[in-house]
PDB file of C-alpha atoms in Angstrom:
ATOM      1  CA  MET A   1     -16.264  -3.925 -28.688  1.00 34.00           C
ATOM      2  CA  SER A   2     -12.494  -4.136 -28.313  1.00 38.00           C
ATOM      3  CA  LEU A   3     -10.982  -5.645 -25.209  1.00 52.00           C
ATOM      4  CA  THR A   4      -7.809  -4.338 -23.646  1.00 66.00           C
ATOM      5  CA  PRO A   5      -5.226  -7.134 -23.448  1.00 83.00           C
ATOM      6  CA  ILE A   6      -4.443  -8.179 -19.902  1.00 88.00           C
ATOM      7  CA  ASP A   7      -0.850  -7.908 -18.712  1.00 94.00           C
ATOM      8  CA  PHE A   8      -1.112 -10.997 -16.531  1.00 96.00           C
ATOM      9  CA  HIS A   9       2.371 -10.712 -15.056  1.00 96.00           C
ATOM     10  CA  SER A  10       1.839  -7.086 -14.039  1.00 96.00           C
ATOM     11  CA  VAL A  11      -1.524  -7.880 -12.452  1.00 96.00           C
ATOM     12  CA  VAL A  12      -0.007 -10.714 -10.435  1.00 97.00           C
ATOM     13  CA  ARG A  13       2.989  -8.608  -9.390  1.00 96.00           C
ATOM     14  CA  SER A  14       0.678  -5.862  -8.155  1.00 95.00           C
ATOM     15  CA  CYS A  15      -1.137  -8.308  -5.852  1.00 95.00           C
ATOM     16  CA  ILE A  16       1.789 -10.050  -4.134  1.00 96.00           C
ATOM     17  CA  PRO A  17       4.402  -8.772  -1.653  1.00 95.00           C
ATOM     18  CA  GLN A  18       7.122  -6.647  -3.197  1.00 95.00           C
ATOM     19  CA  GLU A  19       9.811  -9.147  -2.196  1.00 96.00           C
ATOM     20  CA  ALA A  20       7.888 -12.121  -3.614  1.00 97.00           C
ATOM     21  CA  GLU A  21       8.765 -13.834  -6.885  1.00 97.00           C
ATOM     22  CA  VAL A  22       6.336 -15.257  -9.421  1.00 97.00           C
ATOM     23  CA  VAL A  23       7.104 -18.959  -9.758  1.00 97.00           C
ATOM     24  CA  VAL A  24       8.742 -19.946 -13.046  1.00 97.00           C
ATOM     25  CA  LEU A  25       8.130 -23.470 -14.331  1.00 97.00           C
ATOM     26  CA  LYS A  26      11.056 -25.854 -14.722  1.00 94.00           C
ATOM     27  CA  ARG A  27      10.354 -26.619 -18.362  1.00 90.00           C
ATOM     28  CA  GLU A  28      11.273 -25.431 -21.830  1.00 91.00           C
ATOM     29  CA  GLY A  29      10.766 -21.697 -22.197  1.00 93.00           C
ATOM     30  CA  SER A  30      10.572 -21.158 -18.418  1.00 94.00           C
ATOM     31  CA  PRO A  31       6.981 -19.834 -18.445  1.00 96.00           C
ATOM     32  CA  SER A  32       5.527 -18.124 -15.401  1.00 97.00           C
ATOM     33  CA  ALA A  33       3.063 -20.100 -13.283  1.00 98.00           C
ATOM     34  CA  ILE A  34       0.066 -17.999 -14.328  1.00 98.00           C
ATOM     35  CA  ILE A  35      -3.251 -19.328 -15.689  1.00 97.00           C
ATOM     36  CA  TYR A  36      -6.256 -17.492 -17.089  1.00 97.00           C
ATOM     37  CA  ALA A  37      -9.222 -19.856 -16.651  1.00 97.00           C
ATOM     38  CA  ASP A  38     -12.596 -20.118 -14.947  1.00 97.00           C
ATOM     39  CA  VAL A  39     -11.744 -21.868 -11.671  1.00 97.00           C
ATOM     40  CA  ASP A  40     -14.801 -20.839  -9.623  1.00 96.00           C
ATOM     41  CA  GLY A  41     -17.422 -21.911 -12.174  1.00 95.00           C
ATOM     42  CA  ASP A  42     -19.153 -18.559 -12.716  1.00 95.00           C
ATOM     43  CA  GLY A  43     -18.467 -18.529 -16.456  1.00 95.00           C
ATOM     44  CA  HIS A  44     -15.793 -15.841 -16.288  1.00 95.00           C
ATOM     45  CA  PRO A  45     -12.049 -16.585 -16.209  1.00 96.00           C
ATOM     46  CA  GLU A  46      -9.888 -15.686 -13.244  1.00 97.00           C
ATOM     47  CA  ILE A  47      -6.130 -15.223 -12.996  1.00 98.00           C
ATOM     48  CA  THR A  48      -4.571 -17.976 -10.916  1.00 98.00           C
ATOM     49  CA  ALA A  49      -0.873 -17.920 -10.118  1.00 98.00           C
ATOM     50  CA  MET A  50       1.857 -19.161  -7.831  1.00 98.00           C
ATOM     51  CA  TYR A  51       4.487 -17.080  -6.098  1.00 98.00           C
ATOM     52  CA  ARG A  52       7.389 -17.711  -3.736  1.00 97.00           C
ATOM     53  CA  TYR A  53       7.750 -15.682  -0.541  1.00 96.00           C
ATOM     54  CA  LEU A  54       9.671 -16.257   2.705  1.00 92.00           C
ATOM     55  CA  ASP A  55      10.582 -19.901   2.076  1.00 90.00           C
ATOM     56  CA  ASN A  56       7.093 -20.936   1.002  1.00 94.00           C
ATOM     57  CA  GLN A  57       5.084 -21.042  -2.200  1.00 97.00           C
ATOM     58  CA  TYR A  58       1.573 -19.666  -2.446  1.00 98.00           C
ATOM     59  CA  LEU A  59      -1.352 -20.335  -4.746  1.00 98.00           C
ATOM     60  CA  PHE A  60      -3.939 -17.636  -5.318  1.00 96.00           C
ATOM     61  CA  SER A  61      -6.746 -16.592  -7.657  1.00 97.00           C
ATOM     62  CA  LEU A  62      -7.786 -13.081  -8.671  1.00 97.00           C
ATOM     63  CA  LYS A  63     -11.165 -11.948  -9.993  1.00 96.00           C
ATOM     64  CA  ASN A  64     -11.897  -8.818 -11.992  1.00 94.00           C
ATOM     65  CA  TYR A  65     -14.513  -6.539 -10.437  1.00 93.00           C
ATOM     66  CA  SER A  66     -15.203  -3.439 -12.527  1.00 90.00           C
ATOM     67  CA  GLY A  67     -11.668  -3.337 -13.869  1.00 88.00           C
ATOM     68  CA  ASN A  68      -9.919  -4.059 -10.575  1.00 93.00           C
ATOM     69  CA  TRP A  69      -8.432  -7.401  -9.527  1.00 95.00           C
ATOM     70  CA  PHE A  70      -9.166  -8.831  -6.087  1.00 94.00           C
ATOM     71  CA  PRO A  71      -8.130 -12.149  -4.504  1.00 94.00           C
ATOM     72  CA  ILE A  72     -10.891 -14.739  -4.081  1.00 94.00           C
ATOM     73  CA  ALA A  73      -8.601 -17.408  -2.608  1.00 94.00           C
ATOM     74  CA  SER A  74      -5.050 -17.644  -1.341  1.00 94.00           C
ATOM     75  CA  ALA A  75      -3.186 -20.441   0.407  1.00 95.00           C
ATOM     76  CA  ALA A  76       0.307 -21.607   1.239  1.00 96.00           C
ATOM     77  CA  THR A  77       1.089 -24.822  -0.636  1.00 95.00           C
ATOM     78  CA  GLY A  78       3.378 -26.143   2.085  1.00 93.00           C
ATOM     79  CA  ARG A  79       5.875 -27.084  -0.617  1.00 92.00           C
ATOM     80  CA  ILE A  80       9.188 -25.589  -1.690  1.00 92.00           C
ATOM     81  CA  GLN A  81       9.943 -27.852  -4.670  1.00 94.00           C
ATOM     82  CA  ALA A  82      10.244 -26.489  -8.171  1.00 96.00           C
ATOM     83  CA  VAL A  83       7.084 -26.606 -10.278  1.00 97.00           C
ATOM     84  CA  THR A  84       7.154 -28.439 -13.624  1.00 97.00           C
ATOM     85  CA  ASP A  85       3.509 -28.168 -14.713  1.00 98.00           C
ATOM     86  CA  PHE A  86       0.741 -25.679 -13.997  1.00 98.00           C
ATOM     87  CA  ALA A  87      -2.517 -25.993 -15.914  1.00 98.00           C
ATOM     88  CA  ALA A  88      -6.284 -25.845 -15.553  1.00 98.00           C
ATOM     89  CA  ALA A  89      -8.846 -28.256 -16.986  1.00 98.00           C
ATOM     90  CA  PRO A  90     -12.306 -29.714 -16.247  1.00 98.00           C
ATOM     91  CA  VAL A  91     -11.167 -32.936 -14.572  1.00 98.00           C
ATOM     92  CA  SER A  92     -13.568 -33.474 -11.650  1.00 97.00           C
ATOM     93  CA  ARG A  93     -16.338 -31.124 -12.839  1.00 96.00           C
ATOM     94  CA  ARG A  94     -17.338 -29.249 -15.974  1.00 93.00           C
ATOM     95  CA  GLU A  95     -17.919 -25.890 -14.283  1.00 93.00           C
ATOM     96  CA  GLY A  96     -14.985 -24.572 -12.310  1.00 94.00           C
ATOM     97  CA  TRP A  97     -11.778 -25.987 -13.736  1.00 97.00           C
ATOM     98  CA  ASP A  98      -9.333 -27.886 -11.545  1.00 98.00           C
ATOM     99  CA  LEU A  99      -5.696 -26.878 -11.200  1.00 98.00           C
ATOM    100  CA  ILE A 100      -3.140 -29.487 -12.228  1.00 98.00           C
ATOM    101  CA  ILE A 101       0.265 -28.967 -10.639  1.00 98.00           C
ATOM    102  CA  GLY A 102       3.459 -30.945 -11.121  1.00 98.00           C
ATOM    103  CA  TRP A 103       6.001 -30.765  -8.286  1.00 97.00           C
ATOM    104  CA  LYS A 104       9.594 -31.602  -9.154  1.00 96.00           C
ATOM    105  CA  ASN A 105      10.888 -34.719  -7.407  1.00 91.00           C
ATOM    106  CA  GLU A 106      14.648 -34.273  -7.560  1.00 78.00           C
ATOM    107  CA  ARG A 107      15.533 -37.720  -6.194  1.00 76.00           C
ATOM    108  CA  GLU A 108      13.537 -39.588  -8.814  1.00 75.00           C
ATOM    109  CA  SER A 109      13.950 -37.127 -11.715  1.00 86.00           C
ATOM    110  CA  SER A 110      10.174 -37.077 -12.001  1.00 95.00           C
ATOM    111  CA  SER A 111       7.219 -34.939 -10.969  1.00 97.00           C
ATOM    112  CA  GLU A 112       4.513 -35.519  -8.367  1.00 97.00           C
ATOM    113  CA  LEU A 113       0.947 -34.862  -9.469  1.00 97.00           C
ATOM    114  CA  ASP A 114      -1.302 -32.524  -7.503  1.00 97.00           C
ATOM    115  CA  ILE A 115      -4.914 -31.677  -8.420  1.00 97.00           C
ATOM    116  CA  VAL A 116      -6.431 -28.700  -6.618  1.00 97.00           C
ATOM    117  CA  GLN A 117     -10.003 -27.406  -6.724  1.00 97.00           C
ATOM    118  CA  TRP A 118     -11.247 -23.925  -5.884  1.00 95.00           C
ATOM    119  CA  THR A 119     -14.091 -23.913  -3.358  1.00 94.00           C
ATOM    120  CA  PRO A 120     -15.908 -21.034  -1.629  1.00 92.00           C
ATOM    121  CA  THR A 121     -13.917 -21.856   1.519  1.00 92.00           C
ATOM    122  CA  GLY A 122     -10.536 -22.032  -0.211  1.00 92.00           C
ATOM    123  CA  PHE A 123      -8.408 -24.398  -2.272  1.00 96.00           C
ATOM    124  CA  GLN A 124      -8.881 -28.115  -1.724  1.00 96.00           C
ATOM    125  CA  ARG A 125      -6.514 -30.917  -2.747  1.00 96.00           C
ATOM    126  CA  LEU A 126      -8.303 -33.742  -4.544  1.00 96.00           C
ATOM    127  CA  ILE A 127      -5.692 -36.520  -4.571  1.00 95.00           C
ATOM    128  CA  PRO A 128      -3.292 -37.788  -1.920  1.00 94.00           C
ATOM    129  CA  PRO A 129       0.486 -37.549  -2.397  1.00 93.00           C
ATOM    130  CA  GLY A 130       2.325 -40.279  -4.247  1.00 93.00           C
ATOM    131  CA  THR A 131       1.374 -40.101  -7.950  1.00 95.00           C
ATOM    132  CA  PHE A 132       4.550 -39.607  -9.985  1.00 96.00           C
ATOM    133  CA  TYR A 133       5.160 -39.085 -13.690  1.00 97.00           C
ATOM    134  CA  ASN A 134       7.692 -37.767 -16.191  1.00 96.00           C
ATOM    135  CA  HIS A 135       5.268 -36.376 -18.755  1.00 97.00           C
ATOM    136  CA  LEU A 136       1.547 -35.700 -18.699  1.00 97.00           C
ATOM    137  CA  GLU A 137      -1.151 -34.799 -21.185  1.00 98.00           C
ATOM    138  CA  ILE A 138      -4.619 -33.509 -20.358  1.00 98.00           C
ATOM    139  CA  GLU A 139      -7.415 -33.968 -22.877  1.00 98.00           C
ATOM    140  CA  ASP A 140     -11.102 -34.777 -23.155  1.00 98.00           C
ATOM    141  CA  MET A 141     -10.532 -38.160 -24.797  1.00 97.00           C
ATOM    142  CA  PRO A 142     -13.268 -39.997 -26.689  1.00 96.00           C
ATOM    143  CA  GLY A 143     -14.402 -43.351 -25.325  1.00 91.00           C
ATOM    144  CA  ARG A 144     -15.091 -46.536 -27.257  1.00 89.00           C
ATOM    145  CA  ASP A 145     -18.162 -45.017 -28.935  1.00 89.00           C
ATOM    146  CA  GLY A 146     -16.158 -41.996 -30.111  1.00 91.00           C
ATOM    147  CA  SER A 147     -17.987 -39.466 -27.921  1.00 93.00           C
ATOM    148  CA  ARG A 148     -16.467 -36.972 -25.493  1.00 95.00           C
ATOM    149  CA  ASP A 149     -18.145 -36.121 -22.195  1.00 93.00           C
ATOM    150  CA  GLY A 150     -16.724 -32.652 -21.501  1.00 95.00           C
ATOM    151  CA  LEU A 151     -14.377 -33.882 -18.775  1.00 97.00           C
ATOM    152  CA  CYS A 152     -10.654 -34.349 -19.261  1.00 98.00           C
ATOM    153  CA  GLU A 153      -8.666 -37.514 -18.816  1.00 98.00           C
ATOM    154  CA  ILE A 154      -5.026 -37.358 -17.763  1.00 98.00           C
ATOM    155  CA  ALA A 155      -2.343 -39.478 -19.419  1.00 98.00           C
ATOM    156  CA  LEU A 156       0.752 -40.063 -17.283  1.00 98.00           C
ATOM    157  CA  TRP A 157       4.026 -41.241 -18.812  1.00 98.00           C
ATOM    158  CA  GLY A 158       6.400 -42.835 -16.298  1.00 97.00           C
ATOM    159  CA  HIS A 159       9.998 -43.376 -17.353  1.00 95.00           C
ATOM    160  CA  GLU A 160      11.192 -46.978 -17.273  1.00 95.00           C
ATOM    161  CA  ARG A 161      14.370 -47.291 -19.376  1.00 92.00           C
ATOM    162  CA  ASP A 162      16.227 -45.258 -21.992  1.00 93.00           C
ATOM    163  CA  GLN A 163      13.400 -43.580 -23.975  1.00 95.00           C
ATOM    164  CA  ALA A 164      10.710 -46.058 -22.935  1.00 96.00           C
ATOM    165  CA  TYR A 165       7.765 -45.126 -20.715  1.00 97.00           C
ATOM    166  CA  ASN A 166       4.893 -46.844 -19.010  1.00 96.00           C
ATOM    167  CA  VAL A 167       1.733 -44.995 -20.064  1.00 98.00           C
ATOM    168  CA  GLU A 168      -1.601 -44.996 -18.246  1.00 98.00           C
ATOM    169  CA  THR A 169      -4.779 -42.967 -18.719  1.00 98.00           C
ATOM    170  CA  TYR A 170      -6.806 -41.735 -15.749  1.00 98.00           C
ATOM    171  CA  ARG A 171     -10.256 -40.252 -15.128  1.00 97.00           C
ATOM    172  CA  TRP A 172     -12.010 -38.768 -12.126  1.00 96.00           C
ATOM    173  CA  ASP A 173     -14.562 -41.416 -11.148  1.00 89.00           C
ATOM    174  CA  PRO A 174     -16.226 -40.133  -9.014  1.00 85.00           C
ATOM    175  CA  TYR A 175     -14.155 -39.136  -5.969  1.00 88.00           C
ATOM    176  CA  ARG A 176     -10.684 -40.185  -7.017  1.00 93.00           C
ATOM    177  CA  LEU A 177      -8.411 -40.481 -10.022  1.00 95.00           C
ATOM    178  CA  VAL A 178      -8.557 -44.044 -11.381  1.00 96.00           C
ATOM    179  CA  PRO A 179      -7.041 -45.836 -14.416  1.00 96.00           C
ATOM    180  CA  MET A 180      -9.507 -45.905 -17.277  1.00 94.00           C
ATOM    181  CA  GLN A 181      -9.124 -48.196 -20.285  1.00 95.00           C
ATOM    182  CA  ASP A 182     -12.079 -47.144 -22.424  1.00 95.00           C
ATOM    183  CA  VAL A 183      -9.939 -44.401 -24.014  1.00 96.00           C
ATOM    184  CA  TYR A 184      -7.083 -46.770 -24.924  1.00 97.00           C
ATOM    185  CA  SER A 185      -8.178 -47.137 -28.556  1.00 96.00           C
ATOM    186  CA  TYR A 186      -7.883 -43.359 -28.934  1.00 97.00           C
ATOM    187  CA  TYR A 187      -4.875 -42.394 -26.831  1.00 98.00           C
ATOM    188  CA  PHE A 188      -2.645 -45.368 -27.579  1.00 98.00           C
ATOM    189  CA  GLN A 189      -2.656 -44.439 -31.263  1.00 97.00           C
ATOM    190  CA  LYS A 190      -0.430 -41.568 -30.138  1.00 97.00           C
ATOM    191  CA  VAL A 191       1.684 -43.921 -27.996  1.00 98.00           C
ATOM    192  CA  THR A 192       1.987 -46.268 -30.970  1.00 98.00           C
ATOM    193  CA  ARG A 193       3.318 -43.481 -33.183  1.00 98.00           C
ATOM    194  CA  TYR A 194       5.880 -42.625 -30.506  1.00 98.00           C
ATOM    195  CA  TYR A 195       7.236 -46.189 -30.420  1.00 97.00           C
ATOM    196  CA  GLU A 196       7.067 -46.542 -34.205  1.00 97.00           C
ATOM    197  CA  ASP A 197       9.502 -43.644 -34.427  1.00 96.00           C
ATOM    198  CA  LEU A 198      11.737 -45.187 -31.763  1.00 95.00           C
ATOM    199  CA  THR A 199      11.868 -48.600 -33.435  1.00 95.00           C
ATOM    200  CA  ARG A 200      12.565 -46.929 -36.771  1.00 94.00           C
ATOM    201  CA  ASN A 201      15.473 -44.976 -35.282  1.00 93.00           C
ATOM    202  CA  HIS A 202      16.693 -47.924 -33.176  1.00 92.00           C
ATOM    203  CA  PRO A 203      16.078 -51.033 -35.312  1.00 89.00           C
ATOM    204  CA  ASP A 204      18.092 -53.225 -32.926  1.00 87.00           C
ATOM    205  CA  GLY A 205      16.189 -52.090 -29.838  1.00 82.00           C
ATOM    206  CA  GLN A 206      14.057 -55.142 -29.028  1.00 88.00           C
ATOM    207  CA  ALA A 207      12.710 -53.481 -25.870  1.00 91.00           C
ATOM    208  CA  TYR A 208      11.184 -50.656 -27.914  1.00 94.00           C
ATOM    209  CA  ARG A 209       9.539 -53.215 -30.188  1.00 95.00           C
ATOM    210  CA  SER A 210       7.927 -54.848 -27.141  1.00 95.00           C
ATOM    211  CA  TYR A 211       6.573 -51.485 -26.022  1.00 96.00           C
ATOM    212  CA  LEU A 212       5.322 -50.860 -29.570  1.00 97.00           C
ATOM    213  CA  GLU A 213       3.477 -54.188 -29.689  1.00 96.00           C
ATOM    214  CA  ASP A 214       1.852 -53.455 -26.327  1.00 97.00           C
ATOM    215  CA  ALA A 215       0.747 -49.995 -27.524  1.00 97.00           C
ATOM    216  CA  GLN A 216      -0.629 -51.476 -30.746  1.00 97.00           C
ATOM    217  CA  ARG A 217      -2.708 -54.023 -28.780  1.00 97.00           C
ATOM    218  CA  LYS A 218      -4.176 -51.277 -26.651  1.00 96.00           C
ATOM    219  CA  ALA A 219      -4.864 -49.064 -29.665  1.00 96.00           C
ATOM    220  CA  ARG A 220      -6.798 -51.963 -31.225  1.00 93.00           C
ATOM    221  CA  GLY A 221      -8.925 -52.136 -28.106  1.00 81.00           C
ATOM    222  CA  SER A 222      -7.218 -55.041 -26.374  1.00 63.00           C
ATOM    223  CA  GLU A 223      -6.673 -54.009 -22.758  1.00 58.00           C
ATOM    224  CA  SER A 224      -4.352 -56.809 -21.750  1.00 50.00           C
ATOM    225  CA  SER A 225      -0.607 -56.381 -22.081  1.00 44.00           C
TER     226      SER A 225
END
């Protein structure tokens, strides 16, 4: 059976005020803040999007009922900052993916992390304000035994100097996001490759070599820096 492709932007536009604007992410390619993922845990994906209207930004999810889209949740975010990241992943639970939002922090040239969960009574924020980053990656990372548990870890890269970053991996455990070192041997292989390239391109950069050595220790399974 063939499925008709969904025009996500048109669906979202048809469900928001005429004067509203779909939020566009402040990142390469300027993609619209629209996600197609199962956020309510029923096994069927919903459209979740953000739009700007009357000096506020709104988050809402739409579900398809017999070919028609209806809102199942809508809420003002209380924020007016630009959005840098908008994704969905199983962070706190396997059924019903969480929304990961990055809010642009103009003063610090970074983003503030927000994790939001759909609930039958509306959207719920999972973490308090104050977690900042410059780059993030979301992945179900294998632990020391090489197995994956179906939940995603989040790697946050925080800028320190030039092209150097402090990198930390986090997991939901069980009611908050906490640093988790059992995935170091996996994820810091990627960090090691990043600093290998930097030291190769900047052979006189001793600081990069220090970051490389730290990443190599963590990739080998040594958690101390």
